[in-house]
Each structure stands twice: as structure tokens, then as C-alpha cells.
Amino acid sequence: MKRALLLIAALLCLTACRRVEPEDTGATSTPTARNDGRTLRIFMWSDYIDPEVVEDFERHEGVRVVIDTFESNEAMLAKLQGGGAAYDLATPSNYVVQTMVRAGLLQPMRKELLGNFGNIAAGFLNPNFDPGNTYTVPYQYAATGLAFNAKRYTPPQESWSLIFGPTDTVRFALLDDPREVIGAALKSLGYSVNSSEVEELRAARDLLRRTVAKRGFESFSGGPEIRNKLLAGSIDLGQIYVGDLLQGAAEDPNLKVFLPREGTTISTDTLVLLRSSPNPALARRFVDFVLDPEVSAAISNYTYYGNPNAKAQPLLDPFLRSQRAFNPTAEDFSSGRVEFINELPRGTTTRLYDRIWTELKAR
């Protein structure tokens, strides 16, 4: 859920010469050094699946699963484009899927081969970033909120103004993620997180310049790091993916998170089948395995991220179902309070976002 926009643009240019592989038929391909039909390689966000689920699949199929992790979409793209690793599956966020399609990195998921695909909730089907779910199966999702440690600090209101307002009495950290940080500034100003309006982006830039100049600004950090800073008491407020915070809140009830009243971002992480997959048939069996309601619920009960599997909902941990920030309402979506991060138009808009982020990080 973190990205470098210029890098994505550069990757698009590089992919113009990418070799196109023959269409997969859904059957296991001829064995090679990496295509033995018994080893599945997955490239995913760190700490993003229950290890017991992986072990169950290995026992069920009599195979081995190898998982490598990434911490940002741009790092994932760079490694896949580099061609040094032959993964079968990856878990990109929704707003980089079209980038991967244009880059020739994906092959159709062929959902007709997935017996459990019908378990997906209607709201996650046929998304605008992948019409007809040609390439993607929704895996998990998360909104982004503001977290605090109630033992040390009680927010007077549930608002971005605690960070972006004129006062400078709160110690805070922001996600090390350009779309999240710029998106939060845009939302606090009443604009869309996907704005391409130059004046709106300039206003967000000016607001962020003032924000990171505050004495209370501590750092740009990853979600788990922000959670640890809250636990340690080194910050009062932290922008965070709700799942990352709830992992800590299950053990320390003083950790709390809210969705700011002005609105916030949400993104869906997906399972995609890579064009260079050595074992596409095995990869599809894994995807179908994950779509089983009990398996899907076990993953969310481990990661504390949102679950798009309708039949898994009754099986989720009651703690998760009780968390307001874990379950944005239909009204949150219809009103625009919770807004999906979308891929940006290439060209000027992408360059503007990148310039804002580069300036903030170089402060």
C-alpha cells in the first residue's frame, strides 16, 4: 500500500518490450527446475497470511509453499520486472493492477476454474480496476485511520485536524506512503483522495509542508512501526492501516483507532496469477483454497484485515466484527467518507504527486 509513482511510470515504459507467454490452459506445465508442480511461490505483503493456512495447503496438496515478502507495491513491481524470481502469485493493491496488466505481468485468473469464487461478496465483484475479475481475486482490504494509546492520550475529536490543524501539541507519525499521506491531506481539505486538480494538489502540498514542519511530527513510518511507537508512548497519534493497529489492540485494549470524520482511504489487496508463473494450475488451486469460507476467515482472524468473502463473515473473530474501523458501513462508501484509492492518470498528475512526496521526504 505504498508506492513511488515515478517508478511505476518508468516500469510501464520498460514493459513495452516484454515477452508475451503463451496462454495458460489451467493444467500443470512441463516440469522444469522451477516447475515441478510441487512448489508454489508467492510474493506478498509481510505477515499477511496465517502460517497454519499455508501448512494446511501443503498437507492437502502434498506440496511446498515458499513465501517471499515485500513492503511496498513499487518494490514488488521492481522485483517482478527485474525477472530474477519466478513467482506464481502476488498480492498487489487494487490501484496498481492496471499497471501490471499493461506491463504484461499478469495472466487471466480464469475464475471459472475456481469453485469457491462465488463466495466473494457482491460489492467486491467486477471492480473498476479489473472488469469481470479477469485478473484478480479480492484477498483482503483495509481502511486507514488514526490510532492512539488511550492510556496516554485521548483525542478531543475524531478529525484529521488533530494532525493537520494549527495546533502543535500532539506528537504524531504518518505512513511512509505517498498516496496515503497526500490522500489524507486531500480528504482533510474536502477533496477526493484521487484528485487530479492542480489547485487542490497545491493546497494539499502546502498543508503537508506546514504539517511536517511541526515540532510534533515524528516520522514517516510503516504501519507496524507506528503501532510500536504508540505502544511505547513515543507518539500520541499515528496514521495507520486499521489491520496493523487491531493486531496490537487485541492484546492491549488501550490501542484504539478511528476513521476521521472528514473521510479516509481504503484499498483492496488482490491475488493475481503472474504471467511467468511456473505452476499456474497449482497457483489456482491455492487461490481456490483461500476462497473457502473457513480458510478465508482464518486468514482475517490472523491478519486482522477486512474480508471480502461473504460466507466467511459469520466465522470472523467477534473482536473484529465489533470494531467500527474494521467495518466501514455502506453509508461510509456511498457518502465518499471512505474512498478507494484509484490508479492515477499518467502524466502531469502522476508527476505532481511524485514531486509533492519527494519534497516531503527531503525536508
mmCIF file of C-alpha atoms in Angstrom:
data_model
loop_
_atom_site.group_PDB
_atom_site.id
_atom_site.type_symbol
_atom_site.label_atom_id
_atom_site.label_comp_id
_atom_site.label_asym_id
_atom_site.label_seq_id
_atom_site.Cartn_x
_atom_site.Cartn_y
_atom_site.Cartn_z
ATOM 1 C CA MET A 1 0.000 0.000 0.000
ATOM 2 C CA LYS A 2 2.940 2.231 -0.517
ATOM 3 C CA ARG A 3 4.165 3.383 -3.814
ATOM 4 C CA ALA A 4 6.578 5.510 -5.824
ATOM 5 C CA LEU A 5 4.763 6.999 -8.729
ATOM 6 C CA LEU A 6 7.688 7.802 -10.942
ATOM 7 C CA LEU A 7 8.934 4.273 -10.624
ATOM 8 C CA ILE A 8 5.621 2.925 -11.815
ATOM 9 C CA ALA A 9 5.748 5.207 -14.835
ATOM 10 C CA ALA A 10 9.264 4.062 -15.606
ATOM 11 C CA LEU A 11 8.227 0.444 -15.287
ATOM 12 C CA LEU A 12 5.460 0.987 -17.784
ATOM 13 C CA CYS A 13 7.990 2.223 -20.290
ATOM 14 C CA LEU A 14 10.227 -0.770 -19.707
ATOM 15 C CA THR A 15 7.411 -3.248 -20.237
ATOM 16 C CA ALA A 16 6.804 -2.244 -23.815
ATOM 17 C CA CYS A 17 9.314 -4.888 -24.873
ATOM 18 C CA ARG A 18 8.176 -7.605 -22.500
ATOM 19 C CA ARG A 19 7.830 -11.071 -23.981
ATOM 20 C CA VAL A 20 4.290 -12.424 -24.072
ATOM 21 C CA GLU A 21 3.944 -16.001 -22.818
ATOM 22 C CA PRO A 22 1.516 -18.500 -24.333
ATOM 23 C CA GLU A 23 -1.921 -18.530 -22.694
ATOM 24 C CA ASP A 24 -2.135 -20.921 -19.780
ATOM 25 C CA THR A 25 -4.637 -23.751 -20.139
ATOM 26 C CA GLY A 26 -5.137 -24.313 -16.445
ATOM 27 C CA ALA A 27 -3.080 -27.520 -16.493
ATOM 28 C CA THR A 28 0.280 -28.038 -14.862
ATOM 29 C CA SER A 29 3.038 -27.222 -17.342
ATOM 30 C CA THR A 30 6.005 -29.355 -18.300
ATOM 31 C CA PRO A 31 8.363 -29.681 -15.336
ATOM 32 C CA THR A 32 11.458 -27.524 -15.257
ATOM 33 C CA ALA A 33 13.835 -26.614 -12.473
ATOM 34 C CA ARG A 34 11.186 -24.291 -11.023
ATOM 35 C CA ASN A 35 8.169 -26.015 -12.451
ATOM 36 C CA ASP A 36 7.992 -29.287 -10.603
ATOM 37 C CA GLY A 37 4.288 -28.951 -9.794
ATOM 38 C CA ARG A 38 5.131 -29.350 -6.131
ATOM 39 C CA THR A 39 6.450 -25.931 -5.162
ATOM 40 C CA LEU A 40 4.270 -22.827 -5.079
ATOM 41 C CA ARG A 41 5.980 -19.466 -4.822
ATOM 42 C CA ILE A 42 4.034 -16.469 -3.532
ATOM 43 C CA PHE A 43 5.132 -12.841 -3.354
ATOM 44 C CA MET A 44 3.026 -10.982 -0.783
ATOM 45 C CA TRP A 45 2.873 -8.278 1.877
ATOM 46 C CA SER A 46 4.693 -9.259 5.052
ATOM 47 C CA ASP A 47 2.776 -11.087 7.798
ATOM 48 C CA TYR A 48 -0.251 -11.317 5.528
ATOM 49 C CA ILE A 49 -1.353 -14.935 5.860
ATOM 50 C CA ASP A 50 -1.915 -17.377 8.715
ATOM 51 C CA PRO A 51 1.031 -19.827 8.677
ATOM 52 C CA GLU A 52 -1.376 -22.632 9.602
ATOM 53 C CA VAL A 53 -3.311 -21.992 6.390
ATOM 54 C CA VAL A 54 -0.109 -22.423 4.425
ATOM 55 C CA GLU A 55 0.698 -25.647 6.268
ATOM 56 C CA ASP A 56 -2.816 -26.980 5.675
ATOM 57 C CA PHE A 57 -2.476 -26.344 1.933
ATOM 58 C CA GLU A 58 0.903 -28.045 1.870
ATOM 59 C CA ARG A 59 -0.552 -31.125 3.570
ATOM 60 C CA HIS A 60 -3.675 -31.083 1.404
ATOM 61 C CA GLU A 61 -1.738 -30.905 -1.852
ATOM 62 C CA GLY A 62 1.465 -32.623 -0.834
ATOM 63 C CA VAL A 63 3.444 -29.570 -1.965
ATOM 64 C CA ARG A 64 5.729 -26.926 -0.564
ATOM 65 C CA VAL A 65 4.823 -23.228 -0.396
ATOM 66 C CA VAL A 66 7.569 -20.619 -0.487
ATOM 67 C CA ILE A 67 6.587 -17.074 0.504
ATOM 68 C CA ASP A 68 8.721 -14.007 -0.104
ATOM 69 C CA THR A 69 7.508 -10.659 1.183
ATOM 70 C CA PHE A 70 7.522 -7.030 0.072
ATOM 71 C CA GLU A 71 6.730 -3.795 1.896
ATOM 72 C CA SER A 72 5.515 -1.662 -0.992
ATOM 73 C CA ASN A 73 3.847 -2.025 -4.371
ATOM 74 C CA GLU A 74 6.764 -0.351 -6.101
ATOM 75 C CA ALA A 75 9.233 -2.799 -4.543
ATOM 76 C CA MET A 76 7.062 -5.666 -5.740
ATOM 77 C CA LEU A 77 6.896 -4.233 -9.264
ATOM 78 C CA ALA A 78 10.617 -3.610 -9.416
ATOM 79 C CA LYS A 79 11.417 -7.204 -8.457
ATOM 80 C CA LEU A 80 8.906 -8.727 -10.847
ATOM 81 C CA GLN A 81 10.117 -6.535 -13.680
ATOM 82 C CA GLY A 82 13.690 -7.430 -12.876
ATOM 83 C CA GLY A 83 12.876 -11.024 -13.764
ATOM 84 C CA GLY A 84 15.131 -12.518 -11.114
ATOM 85 C CA ALA A 85 12.418 -14.501 -9.372
ATOM 86 C CA ALA A 86 9.745 -16.773 -10.788
ATOM 87 C CA TYR A 87 6.709 -16.362 -8.576
ATOM 88 C CA ASP A 88 3.316 -17.904 -9.192
ATOM 89 C CA LEU A 89 1.129 -15.480 -7.245
ATOM 90 C CA ALA A 90 1.364 -11.944 -5.884
ATOM 91 C CA THR A 91 -0.884 -9.657 -3.806
ATOM 92 C CA PRO A 92 -0.867 -6.167 -5.381
ATOM 93 C CA SER A 93 -3.188 -3.417 -4.208
ATOM 94 C CA ASN A 94 -6.103 -2.518 -6.460
ATOM 95 C CA TYR A 95 -4.596 0.684 -7.799
ATOM 96 C CA VAL A 96 -1.550 -0.975 -9.355
ATOM 97 C CA VAL A 97 -3.411 -3.846 -11.044
ATOM 98 C CA GLN A 98 -3.895 -1.984 -14.315
ATOM 99 C CA THR A 99 -0.233 -1.025 -14.265
ATOM 100 C CA MET A 100 0.633 -4.720 -14.027
ATOM 101 C CA VAL A 101 -1.817 -5.633 -16.789
ATOM 102 C CA ARG A 102 -0.319 -3.049 -19.139
ATOM 103 C CA ALA A 103 3.132 -4.259 -18.183
ATOM 104 C CA GLY A 104 2.217 -7.784 -19.276
ATOM 105 C CA LEU A 105 2.900 -9.185 -15.816
ATOM 106 C CA LEU A 106 -0.417 -10.988 -15.359
ATOM 107 C CA GLN A 107 -2.325 -13.804 -16.957
ATOM 108 C CA PRO A 108 -6.066 -14.331 -16.625
ATOM 109 C CA MET A 109 -7.152 -15.893 -13.353
ATOM 110 C CA ARG A 110 -9.881 -17.882 -15.168
ATOM 111 C CA LYS A 111 -12.376 -17.720 -12.348
ATOM 112 C CA GLU A 112 -14.436 -20.496 -13.999
ATOM 113 C CA LEU A 113 -11.727 -22.822 -12.647
ATOM 114 C CA LEU A 114 -12.275 -21.559 -9.082
ATOM 115 C CA GLY A 115 -15.143 -23.436 -7.482
ATOM 116 C CA ASN A 116 -15.196 -21.089 -4.466
ATOM 117 C CA PHE A 117 -15.209 -17.831 -6.428
ATOM 118 C CA GLY A 118 -18.947 -17.483 -5.786
ATOM 119 C CA ASN A 119 -18.205 -16.866 -2.104
ATOM 120 C CA ILE A 120 -16.958 -13.345 -2.859
ATOM 121 C CA ALA A 121 -19.285 -10.583 -1.636
ATOM 122 C CA ALA A 122 -21.100 -8.774 -4.421
ATOM 123 C CA GLY A 123 -19.507 -5.432 -3.579
ATOM 124 C CA PHE A 124 -16.073 -6.787 -4.479
ATOM 125 C CA LEU A 125 -17.054 -8.275 -7.846
ATOM 126 C CA ASN A 126 -16.438 -6.627 -11.209
ATOM 127 C CA PRO A 127 -14.280 -3.790 -9.796
ATOM 128 C CA ASN A 128 -13.408 -0.836 -11.985
ATOM 129 C CA PHE A 129 -9.714 -1.729 -11.835
ATOM 130 C CA ASP A 130 -10.435 -5.225 -13.212
ATOM 131 C CA PRO A 131 -13.786 -5.501 -15.018
ATOM 132 C CA GLY A 132 -15.166 -9.003 -14.800
ATOM 133 C CA ASN A 133 -12.412 -10.019 -12.348
ATOM 134 C CA THR A 134 -10.373 -11.159 -15.313
ATOM 135 C CA TYR A 135 -7.063 -10.972 -13.473
ATOM 136 C CA THR A 136 -7.815 -10.566 -9.794
ATOM 137 C CA VAL A 137 -9.465 -12.248 -6.851
ATOM 138 C CA PRO A 138 -10.033 -9.936 -3.860
ATOM 139 C CA TYR A 139 -7.921 -11.102 -0.929
ATOM 140 C CA GLN A 140 -8.214 -8.609 1.942
ATOM 141 C CA TYR A 141 -8.876 -4.910 2.427
ATOM 142 C CA ALA A 142 -8.251 -2.170 4.932
ATOM 143 C CA ALA A 143 -9.230 1.385 5.610
ATOM 144 C CA THR A 144 -6.684 3.819 7.001
ATOM 145 C CA GLY A 145 -7.358 5.519 10.291
ATOM 146 C CA LEU A 146 -5.815 7.490 13.119
ATOM 147 C CA ALA A 147 -4.693 5.467 16.124
ATOM 148 C CA PHE A 148 -3.906 6.425 19.681
ATOM 149 C CA ASN A 149 -2.985 4.873 23.011
ATOM 150 C CA ALA A 150 -5.841 5.727 25.377
ATOM 151 C CA LYS A 151 -3.581 5.184 28.381
ATOM 152 C CA ARG A 152 -1.585 8.256 27.404
ATOM 153 C CA TYR A 153 -3.734 10.400 25.123
ATOM 154 C CA THR A 154 -7.435 10.947 24.460
ATOM 155 C CA PRO A 155 -8.274 12.717 21.191
ATOM 156 C CA PRO A 156 -10.762 15.554 21.738
ATOM 157 C CA GLN A 157 -12.344 14.777 18.366
ATOM 158 C CA GLU A 158 -12.143 12.213 15.556
ATOM 159 C CA SER A 159 -10.667 14.513 12.949
ATOM 160 C CA TRP A 160 -7.636 14.937 10.722
ATOM 161 C CA SER A 161 -7.376 18.422 12.262
ATOM 162 C CA LEU A 162 -5.574 16.832 15.215
ATOM 163 C CA ILE A 163 -2.642 16.468 12.828
ATOM 164 C CA PHE A 164 -3.286 18.967 10.061
ATOM 165 C CA GLY A 165 -4.745 21.741 12.233
ATOM 166 C CA PRO A 166 -2.849 24.795 13.529
ATOM 167 C CA THR A 167 -2.018 23.409 16.969
ATOM 168 C CA ASP A 168 1.385 21.844 17.565
ATOM 169 C CA THR A 169 0.940 19.957 20.809
ATOM 170 C CA VAL A 170 0.475 16.395 19.531
ATOM 171 C CA ARG A 171 3.323 14.020 18.675
ATOM 172 C CA PHE A 172 2.407 12.103 15.543
ATOM 173 C CA ALA A 173 3.686 9.900 12.735
ATOM 174 C CA LEU A 174 2.438 9.494 9.187
ATOM 175 C CA LEU A 175 2.572 6.444 6.959
ATOM 176 C CA ASP A 176 5.580 6.202 4.695
ATOM 177 C CA ASP A 177 3.247 6.122 1.731
ATOM 178 C CA PRO A 178 2.622 8.958 -0.745
ATOM 179 C CA ARG A 179 -0.947 8.091 -1.704
ATOM 180 C CA GLU A 180 -1.994 7.661 1.929
ATOM 181 C CA VAL A 181 -0.345 10.864 3.155
ATOM 182 C CA ILE A 182 -1.377 13.061 0.236
ATOM 183 C CA GLY A 183 -4.791 11.386 0.269
ATOM 184 C CA ALA A 184 -5.269 12.245 3.942
ATOM 185 C CA ALA A 185 -4.365 15.882 3.296
ATOM 186 C CA LEU A 186 -6.792 15.993 0.367
ATOM 187 C CA LYS A 187 -9.567 14.463 2.466
ATOM 188 C CA SER A 188 -8.962 16.901 5.303
ATOM 189 C CA LEU A 189 -9.433 19.723 2.787
ATOM 190 C CA GLY A 190 -12.660 18.210 1.491
ATOM 191 C CA TYR A 191 -11.268 16.814 -1.770
ATOM 192 C CA SER A 192 -11.099 13.349 -3.289
ATOM 193 C CA VAL A 193 -8.136 11.133 -2.417
ATOM 194 C CA ASN A 194 -7.758 10.635 -6.173
ATOM 195 C CA SER A 195 -7.807 14.320 -7.081
ATOM 196 C CA SER A 196 -6.008 15.357 -10.257
ATOM 197 C CA GLU A 197 -6.907 19.047 -9.872
ATOM 198 C CA VAL A 198 -3.736 21.112 -9.760
ATOM 199 C CA GLU A 199 -5.068 23.688 -7.303
ATOM 200 C CA GLU A 200 -6.323 21.001 -4.934
ATOM 201 C CA LEU A 201 -2.970 19.244 -5.051
ATOM 202 C CA ARG A 202 -1.159 22.506 -4.395
ATOM 203 C CA ALA A 203 -3.383 23.099 -1.375
ATOM 204 C CA ALA A 204 -2.574 19.582 -0.111
ATOM 205 C CA ARG A 205 1.121 20.218 -0.707
ATOM 206 C CA ASP A 206 1.053 23.468 1.275
ATOM 207 C CA LEU A 207 -0.841 21.796 4.105
ATOM 208 C CA LEU A 208 1.670 18.959 4.240
ATOM 209 C CA ARG A 209 4.612 21.382 4.193
ATOM 210 C CA ARG A 210 3.217 23.030 7.314
ATOM 211 C CA THR A 211 2.426 19.671 8.908
ATOM 212 C CA VAL A 212 5.865 18.077 8.611
ATOM 213 C CA ALA A 213 7.445 21.338 9.832
ATOM 214 C CA LYS A 214 5.672 20.983 13.173
ATOM 215 C CA ARG A 215 7.657 20.064 16.273
ATOM 216 C CA GLY A 216 5.228 17.228 16.886
ATOM 217 C CA PHE A 217 5.940 15.462 13.599
ATOM 218 C CA GLU A 218 7.984 12.395 14.462
ATOM 219 C CA SER A 219 8.466 10.425 11.224
ATOM 220 C CA PHE A 220 7.142 8.710 8.145
ATOM 221 C CA SER A 221 6.883 5.064 9.175
ATOM 222 C CA GLY A 222 5.345 1.718 8.267
ATOM 223 C CA GLY A 223 2.142 0.560 9.956
ATOM 224 C CA PRO A 224 3.725 -1.944 12.384
ATOM 225 C CA GLU A 225 6.355 0.640 13.342
ATOM 226 C CA ILE A 226 3.683 3.220 14.098
ATOM 227 C CA ARG A 227 1.833 0.652 16.219
ATOM 228 C CA ASN A 228 5.018 0.012 18.187
ATOM 229 C CA LYS A 229 5.599 3.754 18.682
ATOM 230 C CA LEU A 230 2.077 4.049 20.111
ATOM 231 C CA LEU A 231 2.722 1.132 22.444
ATOM 232 C CA ALA A 232 5.992 2.708 23.558
ATOM 233 C CA GLY A 233 4.401 6.099 24.050
ATOM 234 C CA SER A 234 6.793 7.933 21.729
ATOM 235 C CA ILE A 235 3.866 9.353 19.719
ATOM 236 C CA ASP A 236 0.294 10.352 20.580
ATOM 237 C CA LEU A 237 -1.320 9.772 17.205
ATOM 238 C CA GLY A 238 -0.415 7.671 14.203
ATOM 239 C CA GLN A 239 -1.858 7.289 10.727
ATOM 240 C CA ILE A 240 -2.187 3.539 10.284
ATOM 241 C CA TYR A 241 -3.831 0.733 8.330
ATOM 242 C CA VAL A 242 -6.611 -0.442 10.590
ATOM 243 C CA GLY A 243 -5.462 -4.068 10.393
ATOM 244 C CA ASP A 244 -1.997 -3.188 11.647
ATOM 245 C CA LEU A 245 -3.454 -1.400 14.659
ATOM 246 C CA LEU A 246 -6.006 -4.073 15.522
ATOM 247 C CA GLN A 247 -3.268 -6.704 15.688
ATOM 248 C CA GLY A 248 -1.918 -4.756 18.684
ATOM 249 C CA ALA A 249 -5.311 -3.769 20.056
ATOM 250 C CA ALA A 250 -6.268 -7.416 20.527
ATOM 251 C CA GLU A 251 -3.505 -7.638 23.131
ATOM 252 C CA ASP A 252 -3.605 -4.091 24.513
ATOM 253 C CA PRO A 253 -7.135 -2.625 24.684
ATOM 254 C CA ASN A 254 -5.638 0.845 25.174
ATOM 255 C CA LEU A 255 -4.743 0.891 21.480
ATOM 256 C CA LYS A 256 -7.665 2.370 19.584
ATOM 257 C CA VAL A 257 -8.296 3.598 16.072
ATOM 258 C CA PHE A 258 -10.943 5.735 14.370
ATOM 259 C CA LEU A 259 -11.795 6.794 10.839
ATOM 260 C CA PRO A 260 -11.557 10.629 10.729
ATOM 261 C CA ARG A 261 -14.879 12.326 10.155
ATOM 262 C CA GLU A 262 -13.617 14.149 7.037
ATOM 263 C CA GLY A 263 -13.043 10.800 5.359
ATOM 264 C CA THR A 264 -10.218 8.434 4.616
ATOM 265 C CA THR A 265 -8.806 5.912 2.182
ATOM 266 C CA ILE A 266 -9.382 2.221 1.650
ATOM 267 C CA SER A 267 -7.706 -0.235 -0.678
ATOM 268 C CA THR A 268 -8.169 -3.846 -1.673
ATOM 269 C CA ASP A 269 -5.279 -6.249 -1.968
ATOM 270 C CA THR A 270 -5.768 -8.908 -4.595
ATOM 271 C CA LEU A 271 -4.439 -12.308 -5.577
ATOM 272 C CA VAL A 272 -3.067 -12.284 -9.124
ATOM 273 C CA LEU A 273 -1.562 -15.026 -11.269
ATOM 274 C CA LEU A 274 1.724 -13.908 -12.747
ATOM 275 C CA ARG A 275 2.393 -14.340 -16.451
ATOM 276 C CA SER A 276 5.687 -16.053 -15.644
ATOM 277 C CA SER A 277 4.125 -18.479 -13.128
ATOM 278 C CA PRO A 278 5.938 -21.844 -13.293
ATOM 279 C CA ASN A 279 2.937 -23.621 -11.753
ATOM 280 C CA PRO A 280 -0.328 -21.908 -12.770
ATOM 281 C CA ALA A 281 -2.561 -24.896 -12.050
ATOM 282 C CA LEU A 282 -1.175 -25.248 -8.530
ATOM 283 C CA ALA A 283 -1.490 -21.481 -8.067
ATOM 284 C CA ARG A 284 -5.175 -21.602 -8.973
ATOM 285 C CA ARG A 285 -5.738 -24.447 -6.518
ATOM 286 C CA PHE A 286 -4.194 -22.269 -3.811
ATOM 287 C CA VAL A 287 -6.458 -19.345 -4.710
ATOM 288 C CA ASP A 288 -9.497 -21.630 -4.581
ATOM 289 C CA PHE A 289 -8.294 -22.992 -1.235
ATOM 290 C CA VAL A 290 -8.052 -19.457 0.161
ATOM 291 C CA LEU A 291 -11.611 -18.724 -1.009
ATOM 292 C CA ASP A 292 -13.012 -21.464 1.220
ATOM 293 C CA PRO A 293 -15.006 -19.651 3.946
ATOM 294 C CA GLU A 294 -13.220 -21.268 6.881
ATOM 295 C CA VAL A 295 -9.795 -20.706 5.356
ATOM 296 C CA SER A 296 -10.633 -17.127 4.405
ATOM 297 C CA ALA A 297 -11.895 -16.349 7.908
ATOM 298 C CA ALA A 298 -8.789 -17.921 9.451
ATOM 299 C CA ILE A 299 -6.622 -15.549 7.406
ATOM 300 C CA SER A 300 -8.503 -12.442 8.551
ATOM 301 C CA ASN A 301 -8.589 -13.692 12.138
ATOM 302 C CA TYR A 302 -4.788 -13.837 11.913
ATOM 303 C CA THR A 303 -4.041 -10.637 9.965
ATOM 304 C CA TYR A 304 -6.953 -8.507 11.281
ATOM 305 C CA TYR A 305 -7.584 -7.159 7.802
ATOM 306 C CA GLY A 306 -11.014 -6.877 6.183
ATOM 307 C CA ASN A 307 -12.523 -9.904 4.473
ATOM 308 C CA PRO A 308 -14.337 -9.758 1.095
ATOM 309 C CA ASN A 309 -15.640 -13.350 1.404
ATOM 310 C CA ALA A 310 -19.380 -13.186 2.169
ATOM 311 C CA LYS A 311 -19.547 -16.724 3.541
ATOM 312 C CA ALA A 312 -16.589 -16.076 5.841
ATOM 313 C CA GLN A 313 -18.253 -13.193 7.680
ATOM 314 C CA PRO A 314 -20.038 -15.294 10.355
ATOM 315 C CA LEU A 315 -16.733 -17.025 11.095
ATOM 316 C CA LEU A 316 -14.760 -13.865 11.856
ATOM 317 C CA ASP A 317 -13.483 -13.209 15.356
ATOM 318 C CA PRO A 318 -16.164 -11.307 17.350
ATOM 319 C CA PHE A 319 -13.464 -8.801 18.299
ATOM 320 C CA LEU A 320 -13.010 -7.896 14.634
ATOM 321 C CA ARG A 321 -16.712 -7.646 13.951
ATOM 322 C CA SER A 322 -17.062 -5.287 16.922
ATOM 323 C CA GLN A 323 -14.528 -2.790 15.568
ATOM 324 C CA ARG A 324 -16.142 0.188 13.854
ATOM 325 C CA ALA A 325 -12.993 0.977 11.855
ATOM 326 C CA PHE A 326 -12.783 -2.644 10.650
ATOM 327 C CA ASN A 327 -16.225 -2.498 9.092
ATOM 328 C CA PRO A 328 -16.905 0.699 7.135
ATOM 329 C CA THR A 329 -20.631 0.972 6.512
ATOM 330 C CA ALA A 330 -22.437 1.187 3.186
ATOM 331 C CA GLU A 331 -23.119 4.826 4.065
ATOM 332 C CA ASP A 332 -19.388 5.422 4.534
ATOM 333 C CA PHE A 333 -18.855 4.323 0.936
ATOM 334 C CA SER A 334 -21.904 5.985 -0.624
ATOM 335 C CA SER A 335 -21.131 9.310 1.055
ATOM 336 C CA GLY A 336 -17.498 9.221 -0.043
ATOM 337 C CA ARG A 337 -16.300 9.261 3.561
ATOM 338 C CA VAL A 338 -14.384 6.078 2.798
ATOM 339 C CA GLU A 339 -12.910 6.284 -0.673
ATOM 340 C CA PHE A 340 -10.963 3.696 -2.635
ATOM 341 C CA ILE A 341 -7.521 4.737 -3.803
ATOM 342 C CA ASN A 342 -7.520 4.517 -7.589
ATOM 343 C CA GLU A 343 -4.736 4.449 -10.130
ATOM 344 C CA LEU A 344 -3.763 7.972 -11.139
ATOM 345 C CA PRO A 345 -3.835 9.269 -14.700
ATOM 346 C CA ARG A 346 -0.367 9.039 -16.186
ATOM 347 C CA GLY A 347 1.477 12.234 -16.999
ATOM 348 C CA THR A 348 1.051 15.515 -15.175
ATOM 349 C CA THR A 349 -0.984 14.166 -12.262
ATOM 350 C CA THR A 350 1.480 11.404 -11.512
ATOM 351 C CA ARG A 351 4.385 13.847 -11.680
ATOM 352 C CA LEU A 352 2.622 16.244 -9.283
ATOM 353 C CA TYR A 353 2.055 13.540 -6.680
ATOM 354 C CA ASP A 354 5.646 12.418 -7.012
ATOM 355 C CA ARG A 355 7.030 15.956 -6.647
ATOM 356 C CA ILE A 356 4.973 16.547 -3.513
ATOM 357 C CA TRP A 357 6.195 13.306 -1.982
ATOM 358 C CA THR A 358 9.813 13.862 -2.953
ATOM 359 C CA GLU A 359 9.742 17.310 -1.358
ATOM 360 C CA LEU A 360 8.214 15.993 1.859
ATOM 361 C CA LYS A 361 10.709 13.166 2.199
ATOM 362 C CA ALA A 362 13.629 15.530 1.517
ATOM 363 C CA ARG A 363 12.542 18.051 4.142
#
